[in-house]
Amino acid sequence: MQKLALVFFIAFELCYYLLIAQTGIVEHFSSNIFVIAPLPIGGVIGSILSYYIKTSNKNKIFLFLLTQLAVSFFYPNLNALLLFILGISVGALAPLLINELKKASSLQLGLALSISYAVGTFMFTYDASKRGSIAIIFTIITIIASLFLNQKEHKDLTNNNYSYSLFVMVLWVFLDSTLFETLSRDLTVSIWRDGFTFEIIIFHLIGVASAFFIKIEKNQKELLILILFALSYLFYFLQEALILSIIYPFVISFYNVVILQTIVKKHFKTLTIYMVFIGWLASGAGLFVSLENLTFYVPVIFLLCLIKILITQQSQKKELPWLN
């Protein structure tokens, strides 16, 4: 029961973030960055606040989920204050959720991500202004699941020994957020609205599984993710929706598992700081680039990062000549 509760807790809070906080509110308010600004501001404060509140993590989770539920009853008619409060609750829950992943096995994480990607993709085309019932139901499921969470000592999520830098993880989230926000507004290439739901779900699942089973070196994995993002942007520019619906969902799932495998090892205080950069600043920068129609300049970032990775690999070979 506790193992299943953890899966549902992770899956449906992630679904809430995707369908309500990330896309529902943005679409409902017509991507007006000034109107929705209280949400990310609250998110940053909430992420930090989750550490400084002096009570058990279980109490924190219950408190912030109740707050999320209360605000959800007003969705989508949220004023600046309610957006700010929702931002605090969602922002606080992010590091708390990741901290709970320390209790999860690879199978539990994989199952939770698979459910969230499948449900999120299936319901993505649902009218953003009519997702109030979704927000309430998903939060109630998450609250019920949280009551059965295991309170035992944490354990390692996987045997993965690689730890990726904050810069690299922020880069991945920025590239993902920029393309996601651009695609969701593009009427000519919108893979979610163009009948590719089945392909997207399947390659989300393949991406999750591949992240656990593909065993390659750290630099090779960084390069692979960058190449997959580059291909995603390329096929977006070429308006090849079918190929894009295969590659892009795969890399989303793949890099998210890699990030979770890295940050789940961090102390809770460090987690709160990481979520400020990964969860809010990187995604906010991606939204800004998309809204300002700057997506076509993103390939410059790929070139710079490719040069950086190649230089790093060469320097490591010089330090460790036995690798040659």
CSV table of N, CA, C and O in Angstrom, one decimal, residues 6-65:
chain,number,residue,atom,x,y,z
A,6,LEU,N,3.1,6.1,-2.8
A,6,LEU,CA,4.2,6.9,-3.2
A,6,LEU,C,4.1,7.2,-4.7
A,6,LEU,O,4.3,8.3,-5.2
A,7,VAL,N,3.8,6.1,-5.5
A,7,VAL,CA,3.6,6.3,-6.9
A,7,VAL,C,2.6,7.3,-7.3
A,7,VAL,O,2.7,8.2,-8.1
A,8,PHE,N,1.4,7.2,-6.6
A,8,PHE,CA,0.3,8.1,-6.9
A,8,PHE,C,0.6,9.5,-6.4
A,8,PHE,O,0.2,10.5,-7.1
A,9,PHE,N,1.2,9.6,-5.3
A,9,PHE,CA,1.6,10.9,-4.8
A,9,PHE,C,2.5,11.7,-5.8
A,9,PHE,O,2.2,12.8,-6.1
A,10,ILE,N,3.5,11.0,-6.3
A,10,ILE,CA,4.4,11.6,-7.2
A,10,ILE,C,3.7,11.9,-8.6
A,10,ILE,O,3.8,13.0,-9.1
A,11,ALA,N,3.0,10.9,-9.1
A,11,ALA,CA,2.4,11.0,-10.4
A,11,ALA,C,1.3,12.1,-10.5
A,11,ALA,O,1.4,12.9,-11.4
A,12,PHE,N,0.4,12.2,-9.5
A,12,PHE,CA,-0.7,13.2,-9.7
A,12,PHE,C,-0.3,14.6,-9.2
A,12,PHE,O,-0.9,15.5,-9.7
A,13,GLU,N,0.8,14.7,-8.4
A,13,GLU,CA,1.2,16.1,-8.2
A,13,GLU,C,2.0,16.6,-9.4
A,13,GLU,O,1.9,17.8,-9.7
A,14,LEU,N,2.7,15.7,-10.1
A,14,LEU,CA,3.4,16.1,-11.3
A,14,LEU,C,2.3,16.5,-12.4
A,14,LEU,O,2.5,17.4,-13.1
A,15,CYS,N,1.2,15.7,-12.4
A,15,CYS,CA,0.1,16.0,-13.4
A,15,CYS,C,-0.5,17.4,-13.1
A,15,CYS,O,-0.8,18.1,-14.0
A,16,TYR,N,-0.6,17.7,-11.8
A,16,TYR,CA,-1.2,18.9,-11.4
A,16,TYR,C,-0.3,20.1,-11.9
A,16,TYR,O,-0.8,21.1,-12.4
A,17,TYR,N,1.0,19.9,-11.7
A,17,TYR,CA,1.9,20.9,-12.1
A,17,TYR,C,1.9,21.2,-13.6
A,17,TYR,O,1.8,22.3,-14.0
A,18,LEU,N,1.8,20.1,-14.4
A,18,LEU,CA,1.8,20.2,-15.8
A,18,LEU,C,0.5,20.8,-16.3
A,18,LEU,O,0.5,21.8,-17.1
A,19,LEU,N,-0.6,20.3,-15.9
A,19,LEU,CA,-1.9,20.7,-16.4
A,19,LEU,C,-2.5,22.0,-15.8
A,19,LEU,O,-3.3,22.6,-16.5
A,20,ILE,N,-2.1,22.3,-14.6
A,20,ILE,CA,-2.6,23.5,-14.0
A,20,ILE,C,-1.6,24.6,-13.9
A,20,ILE,O,-1.7,25.7,-14.5
A,21,ALA,N,-0.5,24.4,-13.1
A,21,ALA,CA,0.4,25.4,-12.9
A,21,ALA,C,1.2,25.8,-14.1
A,21,ALA,O,1.5,27.0,-14.4
A,22,GLN,N,1.6,24.8,-14.9
A,22,GLN,CA,2.5,25.1,-16.1
A,22,GLN,C,1.7,25.5,-17.3
A,22,GLN,O,2.2,26.4,-18.0
A,23,THR,N,0.6,24.9,-17.6
A,23,THR,CA,-0.1,25.1,-18.9
A,23,THR,C,-1.4,25.8,-18.7
A,23,THR,O,-1.8,26.7,-19.4
A,24,GLY,N,-2.2,25.3,-17.7
A,24,GLY,CA,-3.6,25.8,-17.5
A,24,GLY,C,-3.6,27.2,-17.3
A,24,GLY,O,-4.4,28.0,-17.9
A,25,ILE,N,-2.9,27.7,-16.3
A,25,ILE,CA,-2.9,29.1,-15.9
A,25,ILE,C,-2.4,30.0,-17.0
A,25,ILE,O,-2.9,31.0,-17.3
A,26,VAL,N,-1.3,29.6,-17.6
A,26,VAL,CA,-0.7,30.3,-18.6
A,26,VAL,C,-1.6,30.5,-19.8
A,26,VAL,O,-1.8,31.6,-20.4
A,27,GLU,N,-2.3,29.4,-20.2
A,27,GLU,CA,-3.2,29.5,-21.4
A,27,GLU,C,-4.4,30.3,-21.0
A,27,GLU,O,-4.9,31.1,-21.8
A,28,HIS,N,-5.0,30.1,-19.8
A,28,HIS,CA,-6.2,30.9,-19.4
A,28,HIS,C,-5.9,32.4,-19.4
A,28,HIS,O,-6.8,33.2,-19.8
A,29,PHE,N,-4.8,32.8,-19.0
A,29,PHE,CA,-4.4,34.2,-18.9
A,29,PHE,C,-3.7,34.7,-20.2
A,29,PHE,O,-3.0,35.7,-20.2
A,30,SER,N,-3.9,33.9,-21.2
A,30,SER,CA,-3.4,34.3,-22.6
A,30,SER,C,-1.9,34.6,-22.6
A,30,SER,O,-1.4,35.6,-23.2
A,31,SER,N,-1.1,33.9,-21.8
A,31,SER,CA,0.3,34.1,-21.7
A,31,SER,C,0.8,35.5,-21.3
A,31,SER,O,1.9,35.9,-21.7
A,32,ASN,N,-0.1,36.2,-20.6
A,32,ASN,CA,0.3,37.5,-20.1
A,32,ASN,C,1.3,37.4,-18.9
A,32,ASN,O,0.9,37.1,-17.8
A,33,ILE,N,2.5,37.6,-19.2
A,33,ILE,CA,3.6,37.3,-18.2
A,33,ILE,C,3.4,38.2,-17.0
A,33,ILE,O,3.8,37.8,-15.9
A,34,PHE,N,2.9,39.4,-17.1
A,34,PHE,CA,2.7,40.3,-16.0
A,34,PHE,C,1.6,39.9,-15.1
A,34,PHE,O,1.6,40.0,-13.9
A,35,VAL,N,0.5,39.3,-15.7
A,35,VAL,CA,-0.6,38.8,-14.9
A,35,VAL,C,-0.3,37.6,-14.1
A,35,VAL,O,-0.6,37.4,-12.9
A,36,ILE,N,0.5,36.6,-14.7
A,36,ILE,CA,0.8,35.4,-14.1
A,36,ILE,C,2.1,35.5,-13.2
A,36,ILE,O,2.5,34.5,-12.6
A,37,ALA,N,2.7,36.6,-13.2
A,37,ALA,CA,4.0,36.8,-12.4
A,37,ALA,C,3.9,36.4,-11.0
A,37,ALA,O,4.9,35.8,-10.4
A,38,PRO,N,2.8,36.6,-10.3
A,38,PRO,CA,2.7,36.2,-8.8
A,38,PRO,C,2.9,34.7,-8.6
A,38,PRO,O,3.4,34.3,-7.6
A,39,LEU,N,2.6,33.9,-9.7
A,39,LEU,CA,2.7,32.4,-9.5
A,39,LEU,C,4.2,32.0,-9.4
A,39,LEU,O,4.6,31.4,-8.4
A,40,PRO,N,5.1,32.4,-10.3
A,40,PRO,CA,6.5,32.0,-10.1
A,40,PRO,C,7.2,32.7,-8.9
A,40,PRO,O,8.1,32.2,-8.3
A,41,ILE,N,6.8,34.0,-8.6
A,41,ILE,CA,7.3,34.6,-7.5
A,41,ILE,C,7.0,33.8,-6.2
A,41,ILE,O,7.8,33.6,-5.3
A,42,GLY,N,5.7,33.4,-6.1
A,42,GLY,CA,5.3,32.6,-5.0
A,42,GLY,C,6.0,31.2,-5.0
A,42,GLY,O,6.4,30.7,-3.9
A,43,GLY,N,6.3,30.7,-6.2
A,43,GLY,CA,7.0,29.4,-6.3
A,43,GLY,C,8.4,29.5,-5.7
A,43,GLY,O,8.8,28.6,-5.0
A,44,VAL,N,9.1,30.6,-6.0
A,44,VAL,CA,10.5,30.7,-5.5
A,44,VAL,C,10.4,30.8,-4.0
A,44,VAL,O,11.2,30.2,-3.3
A,45,ILE,N,9.5,31.6,-3.5
A,45,ILE,CA,9.3,31.8,-2.0
A,45,ILE,C,8.9,30.5,-1.4
A,45,ILE,O,9.5,30.1,-0.3
A,46,GLY,N,8.0,29.8,-2.0
A,46,GLY,CA,7.6,28.5,-1.4
A,46,GLY,C,8.7,27.4,-1.4
A,46,GLY,O,8.8,26.7,-0.4
A,47,SER,N,9.5,27.4,-2.4
A,47,SER,CA,10.6,26.4,-2.4
A,47,SER,C,11.5,26.6,-1.2
A,47,SER,O,12.0,25.7,-0.6
A,48,ILE,N,11.8,27.9,-1.0
A,48,ILE,CA,12.7,28.2,0.2
A,48,ILE,C,12.0,28.0,1.5
A,48,ILE,O,12.6,27.5,2.5
A,49,LEU,N,10.8,28.4,1.5
A,49,LEU,CA,10.0,28.4,2.8
A,49,LEU,C,9.8,26.9,3.3
A,49,LEU,O,9.7,26.7,4.5
A,50,SER,N,9.8,26.0,2.3
A,50,SER,CA,9.5,24.6,2.7
A,50,SER,C,10.6,24.1,3.6
A,50,SER,O,10.4,23.1,4.4
A,51,TYR,N,11.8,24.6,3.5
A,51,TYR,CA,12.9,24.2,4.4
A,51,TYR,C,12.8,24.9,5.8
A,51,TYR,O,13.1,24.2,6.8
A,52,TYR,N,12.4,26.1,5.9
A,52,TYR,CA,12.5,26.9,7.1
A,52,TYR,C,11.3,26.7,8.0
A,52,TYR,O,11.3,27.1,9.2
A,53,ILE,N,10.2,26.1,7.5
A,53,ILE,CA,9.0,25.8,8.4
A,53,ILE,C,9.4,24.6,9.3
A,53,ILE,O,9.8,23.6,8.8
A,54,LYS,N,9.4,24.8,10.6
A,54,LYS,CA,9.8,23.8,11.5
A,54,LYS,C,8.7,22.8,12.0
A,54,LYS,O,8.0,23.0,13.0
A,55,THR,N,8.5,21.9,11.1
A,55,THR,CA,7.6,20.7,11.4
A,55,THR,C,8.1,19.6,10.6
A,55,THR,O,9.0,19.7,9.7
A,56,SER,N,7.4,18.4,10.7
A,56,SER,CA,7.8,17.3,9.9
A,56,SER,C,7.4,17.5,8.5
A,56,SER,O,6.5,18.2,8.1
A,57,ASN,N,8.2,16.8,7.6
A,57,ASN,CA,7.9,16.8,6.2
A,57,ASN,C,6.5,16.4,5.8
A,57,ASN,O,5.8,16.9,4.9
A,58,LYS,N,6.0,15.4,6.6
A,58,LYS,CA,4.6,14.9,6.4
A,58,LYS,C,3.6,16.0,6.6
A,58,LYS,O,2.6,16.2,5.9
A,59,ASN,N,3.8,16.8,7.7
A,59,ASN,CA,2.9,17.9,8.0
A,59,ASN,C,3.0,19.0,7.0
A,59,ASN,O,2.0,19.6,6.6
A,60,LYS,N,4.2,19.2,6.5
A,60,LYS,CA,4.4,20.2,5.5
A,60,LYS,C,3.6,19.9,4.2
A,60,LYS,O,3.0,20.7,3.6
A,61,ILE,N,3.8,18.6,3.8
A,61,ILE,CA,3.1,18.1,2.6
A,61,ILE,C,1.6,18.3,2.8
A,61,ILE,O,0.9,18.8,1.8
A,62,PHE,N,1.1,17.9,3.9
A,62,PHE,CA,-0.4,18.0,4.1
A,62,PHE,C,-0.8,19.4,4.1
A,62,PHE,O,-1.9,19.8,3.5
A,63,LEU,N,-0.1,20.3,4.7
A,63,LEU,CA,-0.4,21.7,4.8
A,63,LEU,C,-0.5,22.4,3.4
A,63,LEU,O,-1.4,23.0,3.0
A,64,PHE,N,0.6,22.1,2.6
A,64,PHE,CA,0.7,22.8,1.3
A,64,PHE,C,-0.3,22.1,0.3
A,64,PHE,O,-0.8,22.8,-0.6
A,65,LEU,N,-0.6,20.8,0.5
A,65,LEU,CA,-1.6,20.2,-0.4
A,65,LEU,C,-3.0,20.8,-0.1
A,65,LEU,O,-3.8,21.0,-1.0
